[in-house]
Amino acid sequence: MTPRSATFGAWLAAILMLASMPVASAQNVASRSTSTPVILTITGPGGSPSHDLTLADLEKLPKAEIRTTTPWHDGVQHFEGVSLQVLMESLKLNGANAQVVALNRYRTTIPTKDFSDHKPILAYRRNGAAMEVREKGPLFVIYPYDANAALKNDTYFSRSAWQVRSISVE
Ligand SMILES: Nc1nc2c(c(=O)[nH]1)N[C@H]1C(S)=C(S)[C@@H](COP(=O)(O)O)O[C@H]1N2
Ligand SMILES: [Mo]
C-alpha cells in the first residue's frame, strides 16, 4: 500500500463511520415522528424547560369528559381529554396566563383562573375518535358551554382554540 492509498483508506473509514451515525439518528427521529409524534409543547415561565408531549403522554393523565354543544358542531358532542388545570398541576406550572398557539398560528390568551373556575379541557377525542387536523384536531380547548350559559359568548369561544400546538404559561 502506498502512503497515498493508506490515507485514502483512513478517509474512507472515517467517512463511512460519520455516514452511519446520522443514518441511525434519522431513523430514530423518523420512527418517533410516525409512531409517537409530539403534539403539544408546554413551556413555563422564565425559560424553564419545555415539555414535549405525545398523545400517549396526555392519555396517562386522568381523563376529563365534557358533553356539550359547540358553535362548530351539530348536536351534543362527547369530548375526552385532560383538564387544563390538572395538566398545569401535573407539570407544576404556575402563572396568570396561558398563551395558546395553534397550528395555523392562531393565538389566544387564557387566564389560568379559567382552568379552576370553568374546568375547560384540552380535548383529544370527539365522539370516541381522535380528531384529525382537518377536524380541528388533534387538540381542541373545550369549555363546558352547555353547563354554564356565561360561557356561550365570544370571550370563551375565542379562547376555544382548535389545532392547539403549544401552550406557554406566563
Ligand atoms: N386554531 C384556531 N382556533 C380558533 C380560531 C382560529 O382562527 N384558529 N378562532 C377563534 C375565535 S376568535 C373564535 S370567536 C372562534 C370562532 O369560531 P368560528 O370561526 O367558527 O366562528 O374560534 C376560536 N378558535
Ligand atoms: Mo373571535
PDB file of C-alpha atoms and ligand atoms in Angstrom:
ATOM      1  CA  MET A   1       0.000   0.000   0.000  1.00  0.00           C
ATOM      2  CA  THR A   2       1.365   3.397  -0.915  1.00  0.00           C
ATOM      3  CA  PRO A   3       1.125   6.172   1.670  1.00  0.00           C
ATOM      4  CA  ARG A   4      -1.415   7.805  -0.577  1.00  0.00           C
ATOM      5  CA  SER A   5      -3.822   4.838  -0.601  1.00  0.00           C
ATOM      6  CA  ALA A   6      -3.365   4.387   3.146  1.00  0.00           C
ATOM      7  CA  THR A   7      -4.538   7.962   3.606  1.00  0.00           C
ATOM      8  CA  PHE A   8      -7.438   7.285   1.271  1.00  0.00           C
ATOM      9  CA  GLY A   9      -8.339   4.184   3.275  1.00  0.00           C
ATOM     10  CA  ALA A  10      -8.319   6.161   6.512  1.00  0.00           C
ATOM     11  CA  TRP A  11     -10.522   8.831   4.964  1.00  0.00           C
ATOM     12  CA  LEU A  12     -12.892   6.212   3.619  1.00  0.00           C
ATOM     13  CA  ALA A  13     -13.179   4.606   7.051  1.00  0.00           C
ATOM     14  CA  ALA A  14     -13.818   7.974   8.690  1.00  0.00           C
ATOM     15  CA  ILE A  15     -16.442   8.917   6.114  1.00  0.00           C
ATOM     16  CA  LEU A  16     -18.232   5.575   6.480  1.00  0.00           C
ATOM     17  CA  MET A  17     -18.256   5.979  10.256  1.00  0.00           C
ATOM     18  CA  LEU A  18     -19.645   9.510  10.073  1.00  0.00           C
ATOM     19  CA  ALA A  19     -22.197   8.476   7.460  1.00  0.00           C
ATOM     20  CA  SER A  20     -23.502   5.644   9.613  1.00  0.00           C
ATOM     21  CA  MET A  21     -24.197   7.888  12.614  1.00  0.00           C
ATOM     22  CA  PRO A  22     -26.654  10.370  11.076  1.00  0.00           C
ATOM     23  CA  VAL A  23     -28.496   7.483   9.401  1.00  0.00           C
ATOM     24  CA  ALA A  24     -29.112   5.833  12.764  1.00  0.00           C
ATOM     25  CA  SER A  25     -30.367   9.019  14.402  1.00  0.00           C
ATOM     26  CA  ALA A  26     -32.512   9.911  11.381  1.00  0.00           C
ATOM     27  CA  GLN A  27     -34.219   6.526  11.752  1.00  0.00           C
ATOM     28  CA  ASN A  28     -34.922   7.244  15.420  1.00  0.00           C
ATOM     29  CA  VAL A  29     -36.419  10.612  14.567  1.00  0.00           C
ATOM     30  CA  ALA A  30     -38.492   9.087  11.762  1.00  0.00           C
ATOM     31  CA  SER A  31     -39.884   6.304  13.920  1.00  0.00           C
ATOM     32  CA  ARG A  32     -40.681   8.730  16.723  1.00  0.00           C
ATOM     33  CA  SER A  33     -42.476  11.061  14.324  1.00  0.00           C
ATOM     34  CA  THR A  34     -44.633   8.301  12.843  1.00  0.00           C
ATOM     35  CA  SER A  35     -45.491   6.239  15.915  1.00  0.00           C
ATOM     36  CA  THR A  36     -45.457   8.773  18.742  1.00  0.00           C
ATOM     37  CA  PRO A  37     -45.361  12.333  17.413  1.00  0.00           C
ATOM     38  CA  VAL A  38     -45.030  15.234  19.781  1.00  0.00           C
ATOM     39  CA  ILE A  39     -48.366  17.029  19.531  1.00  0.00           C
ATOM     40  CA  LEU A  40     -48.043  19.541  22.343  1.00  0.00           C
ATOM     41  CA  THR A  41     -45.193  21.653  23.668  1.00  0.00           C
ATOM     42  CA  ILE A  42     -45.743  23.288  27.029  1.00  0.00           C
ATOM     43  CA  THR A  43     -43.404  25.892  28.443  1.00  0.00           C
ATOM     44  CA  GLY A  44     -43.382  27.526  31.827  1.00  0.00           C
ATOM     45  CA  PRO A  45     -42.348  30.979  32.899  1.00  0.00           C
ATOM     46  CA  GLY A  46     -38.821  32.336  32.748  1.00  0.00           C
ATOM     47  CA  GLY A  47     -37.116  29.960  30.372  1.00  0.00           C
ATOM     48  CA  SER A  48     -37.937  26.837  32.385  1.00  0.00           C
ATOM     49  CA  PRO A  49     -37.506  23.668  30.351  1.00  0.00           C
ATOM     50  CA  SER A  50     -40.297  22.899  27.900  1.00  0.00           C
ATOM     51  CA  HIS A  51     -42.253  19.657  27.846  1.00  0.00           C
ATOM     52  CA  ASP A  52     -42.827  17.863  24.551  1.00  0.00           C
ATOM     53  CA  LEU A  53     -45.865  15.643  24.920  1.00  0.00           C
ATOM     54  CA  THR A  54     -47.317  12.887  22.766  1.00  0.00           C
ATOM     55  CA  LEU A  55     -50.943  11.767  22.769  1.00  0.00           C
ATOM     56  CA  ALA A  56     -49.859   8.800  24.909  1.00  0.00           C
ATOM     57  CA  ASP A  57     -48.387  11.225  27.472  1.00  0.00           C
ATOM     58  CA  LEU A  58     -51.698  13.100  27.641  1.00  0.00           C
ATOM     59  CA  GLU A  59     -53.681   9.875  27.907  1.00  0.00           C
ATOM     60  CA  LYS A  60     -51.683   8.914  31.010  1.00  0.00           C
ATOM     61  CA  LEU A  61     -53.216  11.839  32.873  1.00  0.00           C
ATOM     62  CA  PRO A  62     -56.694  11.473  34.392  1.00  0.00           C
ATOM     63  CA  LYS A  63     -59.307  11.647  31.659  1.00  0.00           C
ATOM     64  CA  ALA A  64     -61.785  14.523  31.718  1.00  0.00           C
ATOM     65  CA  GLU A  65     -65.007  14.458  29.704  1.00  0.00           C
ATOM     66  CA  ILE A  66     -67.420  17.139  28.561  1.00  0.00           C
ATOM     67  CA  ARG A  67     -70.726  16.600  26.790  1.00  0.00           C
ATOM     68  CA  THR A  68     -71.867  19.814  25.187  1.00  0.00           C
ATOM     69  CA  THR A  69     -72.977  21.566  22.049  1.00  0.00           C
ATOM     70  CA  THR A  70     -70.459  23.958  20.465  1.00  0.00           C
ATOM     71  CA  PRO A  71     -70.673  26.622  17.744  1.00  0.00           C
ATOM     72  CA  TRP A  72     -68.583  24.334  15.491  1.00  0.00           C
ATOM     73  CA  HIS A  73     -70.518  21.056  15.528  1.00  0.00           C
ATOM     74  CA  ASP A  74     -74.072  19.819  15.065  1.00  0.00           C
ATOM     75  CA  GLY A  75     -75.649  18.406  18.184  1.00  0.00           C
ATOM     76  CA  VAL A  76     -74.232  17.377  21.531  1.00  0.00           C
ATOM     77  CA  GLN A  77     -70.632  16.219  21.304  1.00  0.00           C
ATOM     78  CA  HIS A  78     -68.723  13.968  23.667  1.00  0.00           C
ATOM     79  CA  PHE A  79     -65.210  15.278  24.249  1.00  0.00           C
ATOM     80  CA  GLU A  80     -62.471  13.406  26.080  1.00  0.00           C
ATOM     81  CA  GLY A  81     -59.205  14.958  27.096  1.00  0.00           C
ATOM     82  CA  VAL A  82     -57.292  16.307  30.011  1.00  0.00           C
ATOM     83  CA  SER A  83     -58.363  19.052  32.368  1.00  0.00           C
ATOM     84  CA  LEU A  84     -56.151  22.069  31.726  1.00  0.00           C
ATOM     85  CA  GLN A  85     -55.989  22.571  35.489  1.00  0.00           C
ATOM     86  CA  VAL A  86     -54.742  19.009  36.018  1.00  0.00           C
ATOM     87  CA  LEU A  87     -52.275  19.357  33.137  1.00  0.00           C
ATOM     88  CA  MET A  88     -50.755  22.508  34.683  1.00  0.00           C
ATOM     89  CA  GLU A  89     -50.631  20.900  38.121  1.00  0.00           C
ATOM     90  CA  SER A  90     -49.002  17.749  36.807  1.00  0.00           C
ATOM     91  CA  LEU A  91     -46.223  19.819  35.198  1.00  0.00           C
ATOM     92  CA  LYS A  92     -46.025  22.107  38.251  1.00  0.00           C
ATOM     93  CA  LEU A  93     -46.643  25.172  36.107  1.00  0.00           C
ATOM     94  CA  ASN A  94     -47.908  28.365  37.677  1.00  0.00           C
ATOM     95  CA  GLY A  95     -48.707  31.680  36.065  1.00  0.00           C
ATOM     96  CA  ALA A  96     -51.548  34.111  35.468  1.00  0.00           C
ATOM     97  CA  ASN A  97     -51.991  33.431  31.762  1.00  0.00           C
ATOM     98  CA  ALA A  98     -51.625  30.633  29.264  1.00  0.00           C
ATOM     99  CA  GLN A  99     -50.722  31.634  25.711  1.00  0.00           C
ATOM    100  CA  VAL A 100     -52.182  29.029  23.404  1.00  0.00           C
ATOM    101  CA  VAL A 101     -50.839  28.801  19.853  1.00  0.00           C
ATOM    102  CA  ALA A 102     -52.490  26.708  17.134  1.00  0.00           C
ATOM    103  CA  LEU A 103     -51.022  25.007  14.076  1.00  0.00           C
ATOM    104  CA  ASN A 104     -52.449  27.833  11.926  1.00  0.00           C
ATOM    105  CA  ARG A 105     -50.716  30.415  14.178  1.00  0.00           C
ATOM    106  CA  TYR A 106     -53.997  31.403  15.778  1.00  0.00           C
ATOM    107  CA  ARG A 107     -53.054  32.616  19.221  1.00  0.00           C
ATOM    108  CA  THR A 108     -55.203  33.268  22.254  1.00  0.00           C
ATOM    109  CA  THR A 109     -54.591  34.083  25.904  1.00  0.00           C
ATOM    110  CA  ILE A 110     -56.468  32.144  28.547  1.00  0.00           C
ATOM    111  CA  PRO A 111     -56.328  33.472  32.110  1.00  0.00           C
ATOM    112  CA  THR A 112     -55.345  30.398  34.147  1.00  0.00           C
ATOM    113  CA  LYS A 113     -58.105  31.328  36.601  1.00  0.00           C
ATOM    114  CA  ASP A 114     -60.452  29.903  33.912  1.00  0.00           C
ATOM    115  CA  PHE A 115     -58.914  26.465  34.497  1.00  0.00           C
ATOM    116  CA  SER A 116     -60.213  26.322  38.072  1.00  0.00           C
ATOM    117  CA  ASP A 117     -63.352  28.451  37.545  1.00  0.00           C
ATOM    118  CA  HIS A 118     -64.706  26.742  34.422  1.00  0.00           C
ATOM    119  CA  LYS A 119     -62.767  23.476  34.053  1.00  0.00           C
ATOM    120  CA  PRO A 120     -62.033  23.620  30.311  1.00  0.00           C
ATOM    121  CA  ILE A 121     -60.304  20.593  28.869  1.00  0.00           C
ATOM    122  CA  LEU A 122     -57.715  20.039  26.197  1.00  0.00           C
ATOM    123  CA  ALA A 123     -59.769  17.563  24.183  1.00  0.00           C
ATOM    124  CA  TYR A 124     -58.004  14.824  22.211  1.00  0.00           C
ATOM    125  CA  ARG A 125     -61.077  12.787  21.234  1.00  0.00           C
ATOM    126  CA  ARG A 126     -64.503  13.727  19.952  1.00  0.00           C
ATOM    127  CA  ASN A 127     -67.292  11.142  19.961  1.00  0.00           C
ATOM    128  CA  GLY A 128     -64.776   8.397  20.644  1.00  0.00           C
ATOM    129  CA  ALA A 129     -62.311   9.178  17.856  1.00  0.00           C
ATOM    130  CA  ALA A 130     -59.081  11.121  17.657  1.00  0.00           C
ATOM    131  CA  MET A 131     -59.563  14.417  15.806  1.00  0.00           C
ATOM    132  CA  GLU A 132     -57.748  14.872  12.536  1.00  0.00           C
ATOM    133  CA  VAL A 133     -56.194  18.253  11.817  1.00  0.00           C
ATOM    134  CA  ARG A 134     -58.938  18.860   9.225  1.00  0.00           C
ATOM    135  CA  GLU A 135     -61.473  18.213  12.006  1.00  0.00           C
ATOM    136  CA  LYS A 136     -59.889  20.881  14.193  1.00  0.00           C
ATOM    137  CA  GLY A 137     -57.638  18.357  15.943  1.00  0.00           C
ATOM    138  CA  PRO A 138     -55.543  16.924  17.289  1.00  0.00           C
ATOM    139  CA  LEU A 139     -56.136  19.116  20.366  1.00  0.00           C
ATOM    140  CA  PHE A 140     -59.056  21.455  20.977  1.00  0.00           C
ATOM    141  CA  VAL A 141     -59.697  23.646  24.033  1.00  0.00           C
ATOM    142  CA  ILE A 142     -63.302  22.928  25.038  1.00  0.00           C
ATOM    143  CA  TYR A 143     -65.287  24.595  27.796  1.00  0.00           C
ATOM    144  CA  PRO A 144     -68.500  23.102  29.250  1.00  0.00           C
ATOM    145  CA  TYR A 145     -70.599  25.633  27.328  1.00  0.00           C
ATOM    146  CA  ASP A 146     -73.943  23.936  27.954  1.00  0.00           C
ATOM    147  CA  ALA A 147     -73.315  23.687  31.699  1.00  0.00           C
ATOM    148  CA  ASN A 148     -72.885  27.448  32.064  1.00  0.00           C
ATOM    149  CA  ALA A 149     -74.671  29.998  29.894  1.00  0.00           C
ATOM    150  CA  ALA A 150     -71.979  32.563  30.772  1.00  0.00           C
ATOM    151  CA  LEU A 151     -69.560  30.583  28.598  1.00  0.00           C
ATOM    152  CA  LYS A 152     -71.635  30.977  25.431  1.00  0.00           C
ATOM    153  CA  ASN A 153     -70.101  34.165  24.122  1.00  0.00           C
ATOM    154  CA  ASP A 154     -67.134  35.298  22.098  1.00  0.00           C
ATOM    155  CA  THR A 155     -64.856  35.698  25.115  1.00  0.00           C
ATOM    156  CA  TYR A 156     -64.876  31.945  25.696  1.00  0.00           C
ATOM    157  CA  PHE A 157     -65.316  30.938  22.061  1.00  0.00           C
ATOM    158  CA  SER A 158     -62.158  32.876  21.224  1.00  0.00           C
ATOM    159  CA  ARG A 159     -60.292  31.013  23.985  1.00  0.00           C
ATOM    160  CA  SER A 160     -61.505  27.745  22.465  1.00  0.00           C
ATOM    161  CA  ALA A 161     -58.510  27.250  20.217  1.00  0.00           C
ATOM    162  CA  TRP A 162     -58.512  24.229  17.939  1.00  0.00           C
ATOM    163  CA  GLN A 163     -55.456  22.577  16.379  1.00  0.00           C
ATOM    164  CA  VAL A 164     -53.536  23.536  19.532  1.00  0.00           C
ATOM    165  CA  ARG A 165     -49.796  23.034  19.161  1.00  0.00           C
ATOM    166  CA  SER A 166     -48.244  24.814  22.137  1.00  0.00           C
ATOM    167  CA  ILE A 167     -49.095  26.396  25.443  1.00  0.00           C
ATOM    168  CA  SER A 168     -46.862  28.735  27.341  1.00  0.00           C
ATOM    169  CA  VAL A 169     -47.640  29.741  30.892  1.00  0.00           C
ATOM    170  CA  GLU A 170     -46.538  33.214  31.938  1.00  0.00           C
TER     171      GLU A 170
HETATM  172  N1  LIG B   1     -56.999  27.313  15.693  1.00  0.00           N
HETATM  173  C1  LIG B   1     -57.927  28.281  15.738  1.00  0.00           C
HETATM  174  N2  LIG B   1     -58.801  28.326  16.775  1.00  0.00           N
HETATM  175  C2  LIG B   1     -59.736  29.304  16.838  1.00  0.00           C
HETATM  176  C3  LIG B   1     -59.777  30.306  15.875  1.00  0.00           C
HETATM  177  C4  LIG B   1     -58.853  30.220  14.779  1.00  0.00           C
HETATM  178  O1  LIG B   1     -58.840  31.054  13.867  1.00  0.00           O
HETATM  179  N3  LIG B   1     -57.946  29.188  14.755  1.00  0.00           N
HETATM  180  N4  LIG B   1     -60.700  31.351  16.023  1.00  0.00           N
HETATM  181  C5  LIG B   1     -61.182  31.604  17.415  1.00  0.00           C
HETATM  182  C6  LIG B   1     -62.154  32.678  17.579  1.00  0.00           C
HETATM  183  S1  LIG B   1     -61.608  34.282  17.655  1.00  0.00           S
HETATM  184  C7  LIG B   1     -63.461  32.398  17.775  1.00  0.00           C
HETATM  185  S2  LIG B   1     -64.643  33.585  18.100  1.00  0.00           S
HETATM  186  C8  LIG B   1     -63.924  31.094  17.487  1.00  0.00           C
HETATM  187  C9  LIG B   1     -64.518  31.341  16.126  1.00  0.00           C
HETATM  188  O2  LIG B   1     -65.157  30.259  15.636  1.00  0.00           O
HETATM  189  P1  LIG B   1     -65.807  30.401  14.175  1.00  0.00           P
HETATM  190  O3  LIG B   1     -64.692  30.825  13.244  1.00  0.00           O
HETATM  191  O4  LIG B   1     -66.340  29.057  13.883  1.00  0.00           O
HETATM  192  O5  LIG B   1     -66.867  31.448  14.302  1.00  0.00           O
HETATM  193  O6  LIG B   1     -62.911  30.077  17.438  1.00  0.00           O
HETATM  194  C10 LIG B   1     -61.655  30.350  18.033  1.00  0.00           C
HETATM  195  N5  LIG B   1     -60.645  29.312  17.869  1.00  0.00           N
HETATM  196 MO    MO B   2     -63.489  35.575  17.803  1.00  0.00          MO
END
